[in-house]
Amino acid sequence: MKKTGMRTGRPVNGGGNRASIIAAARQEFAAHGYRGATLRLIAMRAGVDVALLSHYFGNKDGLFAETLELPEEARRGIAAALSTGPIETRGEQVTRCYLGLWEAPATREQMLTLARSGISNEAASTRLRNLLTGPTGDTAFDGMPAGARAGIALAMAELLGVAIARHLFHIQPIAELEFETLVARTTPSIQRHFGST
């Protein structure tokens, strides 16, 4: 006979429960930010006992930090877009890659959580800062002039603004643009930051 959660009656299935909690937490944090999301609501969404959240993650901060992890391929993709390919198309590469993180189901909720919580939560602020400027600390950027690093930081900050306008504030007509149109309209401004590198 399978063990069940304390109040849910659902089977305790280890990794399955952990994955369900992370998925539910990403949805809650993305919708309400760090302050608005509660462990009880996350547990209800995941269909598990709230005690399991402490068992797996220790506390709300531990769970929150777990939800901010982007897939490794997403992090590598940003670094590659910033450092490979012809400089003449670098702006389009970076624009497509970064804004694509906000569109893709696998990373959309993490990006929303980072943006919503980045001002009030240190963990989110650090992750967001690293996403915007961290690639320049990669070994692939060793020896890069300060001006080039500033260009990358400015490009990423501008893309963050576009993403927030589209996904958080739903500013029209930015929010309604087709993704390819958004990339095409944004790329020239981003490319200028790389043109001087």
mmCIF file of C-alpha atoms in Angstrom:
data_model
loop_
_atom_site.group_PDB
_atom_site.id
_atom_site.type_symbol
_atom_site.label_atom_id
_atom_site.label_comp_id
_atom_site.label_asym_id
_atom_site.label_seq_id
_atom_site.Cartn_x
_atom_site.Cartn_y
_atom_site.Cartn_z
ATOM 1 C CA MET A 1 0.000 0.000 0.000
ATOM 2 C CA LYS A 2 1.397 3.426 -0.990
ATOM 3 C CA LYS A 3 2.053 6.132 1.546
ATOM 4 C CA THR A 4 -0.057 9.230 1.202
ATOM 5 C CA GLY A 5 0.430 12.889 2.008
ATOM 6 C CA MET A 6 -0.821 14.054 5.399
ATOM 7 C CA ARG A 7 -3.971 15.717 4.154
ATOM 8 C CA THR A 8 -4.119 15.327 0.396
ATOM 9 C CA GLY A 9 -4.474 11.561 0.153
ATOM 10 C CA ARG A 10 -2.152 11.657 -2.864
ATOM 11 C CA PRO A 11 0.665 9.133 -3.184
ATOM 12 C CA VAL A 12 4.050 10.340 -2.004
ATOM 13 C CA ASN A 13 6.190 9.894 -5.106
ATOM 14 C CA GLY A 14 9.423 11.717 -4.272
ATOM 15 C CA GLY A 15 10.727 13.299 -7.446
ATOM 16 C CA GLY A 16 7.247 13.670 -8.892
ATOM 17 C CA ASN A 17 6.089 15.717 -5.914
ATOM 18 C CA ARG A 18 9.227 17.856 -6.041
ATOM 19 C CA ALA A 19 8.730 18.591 -9.724
ATOM 20 C CA SER A 20 5.058 19.405 -9.169
ATOM 21 C CA ILE A 21 5.949 21.810 -6.359
ATOM 22 C CA ILE A 22 8.539 23.619 -8.497
ATOM 23 C CA ALA A 23 6.096 23.912 -11.398
ATOM 24 C CA ALA A 24 3.359 25.241 -9.101
ATOM 25 C CA ALA A 25 5.754 27.648 -7.407
ATOM 26 C CA ARG A 26 6.897 29.053 -10.750
ATOM 27 C CA GLN A 27 3.285 29.757 -11.656
ATOM 28 C CA GLU A 28 2.528 31.421 -8.322
ATOM 29 C CA PHE A 29 5.724 33.492 -8.216
ATOM 30 C CA ALA A 30 5.269 34.513 -11.858
ATOM 31 C CA ALA A 31 1.695 35.627 -11.184
ATOM 32 C CA HIS A 32 2.136 37.269 -7.779
ATOM 33 C CA GLY A 33 5.854 37.876 -7.215
ATOM 34 C CA TYR A 34 7.774 36.735 -4.165
ATOM 35 C CA ARG A 35 5.689 38.617 -1.614
ATOM 36 C CA GLY A 36 2.305 37.699 -3.039
ATOM 37 C CA ALA A 37 2.903 33.972 -3.382
ATOM 38 C CA THR A 38 2.379 31.850 -0.275
ATOM 39 C CA LEU A 39 3.520 28.336 0.546
ATOM 40 C CA ARG A 40 -0.054 27.289 1.218
ATOM 41 C CA LEU A 41 -1.249 28.432 -2.209
ATOM 42 C CA ILE A 42 1.718 26.761 -3.873
ATOM 43 C CA ALA A 43 0.973 23.507 -2.052
ATOM 44 C CA MET A 44 -2.685 23.696 -3.076
ATOM 45 C CA ARG A 45 -1.745 24.281 -6.708
ATOM 46 C CA ALA A 46 0.704 21.358 -6.587
ATOM 47 C CA GLY A 47 -1.805 19.103 -4.838
ATOM 48 C CA VAL A 48 0.530 18.230 -1.966
ATOM 49 C CA ASP A 49 0.714 18.839 1.757
ATOM 50 C CA VAL A 50 2.349 22.131 2.630
ATOM 51 C CA ALA A 51 4.825 20.290 4.891
ATOM 52 C CA LEU A 52 6.448 18.790 1.791
ATOM 53 C CA LEU A 53 7.617 22.243 0.706
ATOM 54 C CA SER A 54 9.705 22.571 3.864
ATOM 55 C CA HIS A 55 10.896 18.989 3.479
ATOM 56 C CA TYR A 56 12.281 19.569 -0.017
ATOM 57 C CA PHE A 57 13.286 23.236 0.046
ATOM 58 C CA GLY A 58 13.624 24.304 3.686
ATOM 59 C CA ASN A 59 11.620 27.517 3.413
ATOM 60 C CA LYS A 60 10.097 29.962 0.977
ATOM 61 C CA ASP A 61 13.495 31.448 0.093
ATOM 62 C CA GLY A 62 14.871 28.026 -0.794
ATOM 63 C CA LEU A 63 11.892 27.223 -2.994
ATOM 64 C CA PHE A 64 12.043 30.646 -4.624
ATOM 65 C CA ALA A 65 15.736 30.241 -5.475
ATOM 66 C CA GLU A 66 14.979 26.865 -7.068
ATOM 67 C CA THR A 67 12.305 28.345 -9.324
ATOM 68 C CA LEU A 68 14.720 30.978 -10.659
ATOM 69 C CA GLU A 69 17.057 28.430 -12.225
ATOM 70 C CA LEU A 70 17.048 28.729 -16.002
ATOM 71 C CA PRO A 71 17.857 25.643 -18.073
ATOM 72 C CA GLU A 72 21.575 25.332 -18.794
ATOM 73 C CA GLU A 73 20.933 25.514 -22.533
ATOM 74 C CA ALA A 74 19.188 28.864 -22.075
ATOM 75 C CA ARG A 75 22.167 30.314 -20.209
ATOM 76 C CA ARG A 76 24.581 28.949 -22.810
ATOM 77 C CA GLY A 77 22.382 30.341 -25.559
ATOM 78 C CA ILE A 78 22.624 33.903 -24.236
ATOM 79 C CA ALA A 79 26.426 33.690 -23.925
ATOM 80 C CA ALA A 80 26.725 32.238 -27.430
ATOM 81 C CA ALA A 81 24.473 34.911 -28.934
ATOM 82 C CA LEU A 82 26.641 37.601 -27.363
ATOM 83 C CA SER A 83 29.982 36.193 -28.436
ATOM 84 C CA THR A 84 29.650 34.232 -31.692
ATOM 85 C CA GLY A 85 28.743 34.928 -35.290
ATOM 86 C CA PRO A 86 29.309 38.012 -37.420
ATOM 87 C CA ILE A 87 29.219 41.291 -35.519
ATOM 88 C CA GLU A 88 26.867 42.638 -38.195
ATOM 89 C CA THR A 89 24.150 40.205 -37.079
ATOM 90 C CA ARG A 90 24.927 40.171 -33.345
ATOM 91 C CA GLY A 91 22.019 42.456 -32.504
ATOM 92 C CA GLU A 92 19.510 40.154 -34.177
ATOM 93 C CA GLN A 93 21.003 37.073 -32.494
ATOM 94 C CA VAL A 94 20.843 38.587 -29.029
ATOM 95 C CA THR A 95 17.386 40.080 -29.530
ATOM 96 C CA ARG A 96 15.928 36.795 -30.761
ATOM 97 C CA CYS A 97 17.597 34.745 -28.026
ATOM 98 C CA TYR A 98 16.732 36.993 -25.073
ATOM 99 C CA LEU A 99 13.177 37.899 -26.060
ATOM 100 C CA GLY A 100 12.656 34.247 -26.946
ATOM 101 C CA LEU A 101 13.199 33.344 -23.282
ATOM 102 C CA TRP A 102 10.081 35.367 -22.467
ATOM 103 C CA GLU A 103 8.057 33.585 -25.143
ATOM 104 C CA ALA A 104 9.147 29.974 -24.549
ATOM 105 C CA PRO A 105 7.003 27.886 -22.171
ATOM 106 C CA ALA A 106 10.144 26.392 -20.570
ATOM 107 C CA THR A 107 11.486 29.771 -19.411
ATOM 108 C CA ARG A 108 8.611 32.271 -19.528
ATOM 109 C CA GLU A 109 7.596 31.899 -15.873
ATOM 110 C CA GLN A 110 11.166 32.250 -14.597
ATOM 111 C CA MET A 111 11.607 35.463 -16.583
ATOM 112 C CA LEU A 112 8.336 36.875 -15.268
ATOM 113 C CA THR A 113 9.326 35.985 -11.708
ATOM 114 C CA LEU A 114 12.733 37.612 -12.092
ATOM 115 C CA ALA A 115 11.179 40.814 -13.392
ATOM 116 C CA ARG A 116 8.371 40.967 -10.816
ATOM 117 C CA SER A 117 10.588 40.207 -7.841
ATOM 118 C CA GLY A 118 13.933 41.661 -8.899
ATOM 119 C CA ILE A 119 13.446 44.966 -7.093
ATOM 120 C CA SER A 120 12.241 43.617 -3.747
ATOM 121 C CA ASN A 121 14.075 40.285 -3.461
ATOM 122 C CA GLU A 122 17.869 39.967 -3.340
ATOM 123 C CA ALA A 123 17.957 36.485 -4.866
ATOM 124 C CA ALA A 124 15.876 37.583 -7.838
ATOM 125 C CA SER A 125 17.862 40.801 -8.160
ATOM 126 C CA THR A 126 21.134 38.865 -8.288
ATOM 127 C CA ARG A 127 19.834 36.376 -10.862
ATOM 128 C CA LEU A 128 18.446 39.152 -13.034
ATOM 129 C CA ARG A 129 21.683 41.130 -12.807
ATOM 130 C CA ASN A 130 23.717 38.062 -13.703
ATOM 131 C CA LEU A 131 21.483 37.344 -16.664
ATOM 132 C CA LEU A 132 21.923 40.888 -17.953
ATOM 133 C CA THR A 133 25.635 41.328 -17.248
ATOM 134 C CA GLY A 134 26.938 37.939 -16.154
ATOM 135 C CA PRO A 135 27.926 36.742 -19.630
ATOM 136 C CA THR A 136 30.705 39.321 -19.701
ATOM 137 C CA GLY A 137 32.290 37.469 -16.799
ATOM 138 C CA ASP A 138 32.505 34.278 -18.854
ATOM 139 C CA THR A 139 35.960 33.226 -20.056
ATOM 140 C CA ALA A 140 34.759 33.755 -23.625
ATOM 141 C CA PHE A 141 34.774 37.490 -22.853
ATOM 142 C CA ASP A 142 38.286 37.641 -21.387
ATOM 143 C CA GLY A 143 40.143 40.670 -22.676
ATOM 144 C CA MET A 144 36.994 42.389 -23.925
ATOM 145 C CA PRO A 145 37.403 46.196 -23.800
ATOM 146 C CA ALA A 146 35.332 48.118 -21.252
ATOM 147 C CA GLY A 147 33.423 49.825 -24.051
ATOM 148 C CA ALA A 148 32.366 46.499 -25.509
ATOM 149 C CA ARG A 149 31.173 45.292 -22.108
ATOM 150 C CA ALA A 150 29.207 48.501 -21.683
ATOM 151 C CA GLY A 151 27.607 47.876 -25.085
ATOM 152 C CA ILE A 152 26.466 44.428 -23.979
ATOM 153 C CA ALA A 153 25.057 45.778 -20.705
ATOM 154 C CA LEU A 154 23.167 48.541 -22.524
ATOM 155 C CA ALA A 155 21.793 46.119 -25.099
ATOM 156 C CA MET A 156 20.580 43.709 -22.417
ATOM 157 C CA ALA A 157 19.045 46.515 -20.340
ATOM 158 C CA GLU A 158 17.156 47.765 -23.405
ATOM 159 C CA LEU A 159 15.883 44.266 -24.151
ATOM 160 C CA LEU A 160 14.707 43.928 -20.548
ATOM 161 C CA GLY A 161 12.679 47.099 -21.013
ATOM 162 C CA VAL A 162 11.058 45.743 -24.169
ATOM 163 C CA ALA A 163 10.238 42.460 -22.436
ATOM 164 C CA ILE A 164 8.711 44.177 -19.402
ATOM 165 C CA ALA A 165 6.620 46.445 -21.601
ATOM 166 C CA ARG A 166 5.329 43.427 -23.530
ATOM 167 C CA HIS A 167 4.832 40.817 -20.817
ATOM 168 C CA LEU A 168 4.298 42.674 -17.536
ATOM 169 C CA PHE A 169 2.629 45.941 -18.481
ATOM 170 C CA HIS A 170 1.075 44.701 -21.747
ATOM 171 C CA ILE A 171 1.760 48.040 -23.416
ATOM 172 C CA GLN A 172 0.052 48.286 -26.770
ATOM 173 C CA PRO A 173 0.884 47.733 -29.535
ATOM 174 C CA ILE A 174 4.089 46.066 -28.263
ATOM 175 C CA ALA A 175 2.129 43.324 -26.514
ATOM 176 C CA GLU A 176 0.239 42.406 -29.685
ATOM 177 C CA LEU A 177 3.151 42.331 -32.118
ATOM 178 C CA GLU A 178 4.020 39.006 -33.705
ATOM 179 C CA PHE A 179 7.332 37.756 -32.332
ATOM 180 C CA GLU A 180 9.120 38.070 -35.670
ATOM 181 C CA THR A 181 7.875 41.632 -36.041
ATOM 182 C CA LEU A 182 9.012 42.437 -32.508
ATOM 183 C CA VAL A 183 12.488 41.079 -33.273
ATOM 184 C CA ALA A 184 12.673 42.993 -36.549
ATOM 185 C CA ARG A 185 11.609 46.288 -34.957
ATOM 186 C CA THR A 186 13.893 45.916 -31.936
ATOM 187 C CA THR A 187 17.041 44.622 -33.633
ATOM 188 C CA PRO A 188 18.306 47.899 -35.204
ATOM 189 C CA SER A 189 18.442 49.633 -31.822
ATOM 190 C CA ILE A 190 20.218 46.669 -30.217
ATOM 191 C CA GLN A 191 22.647 46.346 -33.127
ATOM 192 C CA ARG A 192 23.860 49.903 -32.508
ATOM 193 C CA HIS A 193 25.294 48.763 -29.168
ATOM 194 C CA PHE A 194 27.381 46.174 -30.989
ATOM 195 C CA GLY A 195 28.306 48.346 -33.933
ATOM 196 C CA SER A 196 30.868 50.195 -31.821
ATOM 197 C CA THR A 197 32.460 47.029 -30.474
#
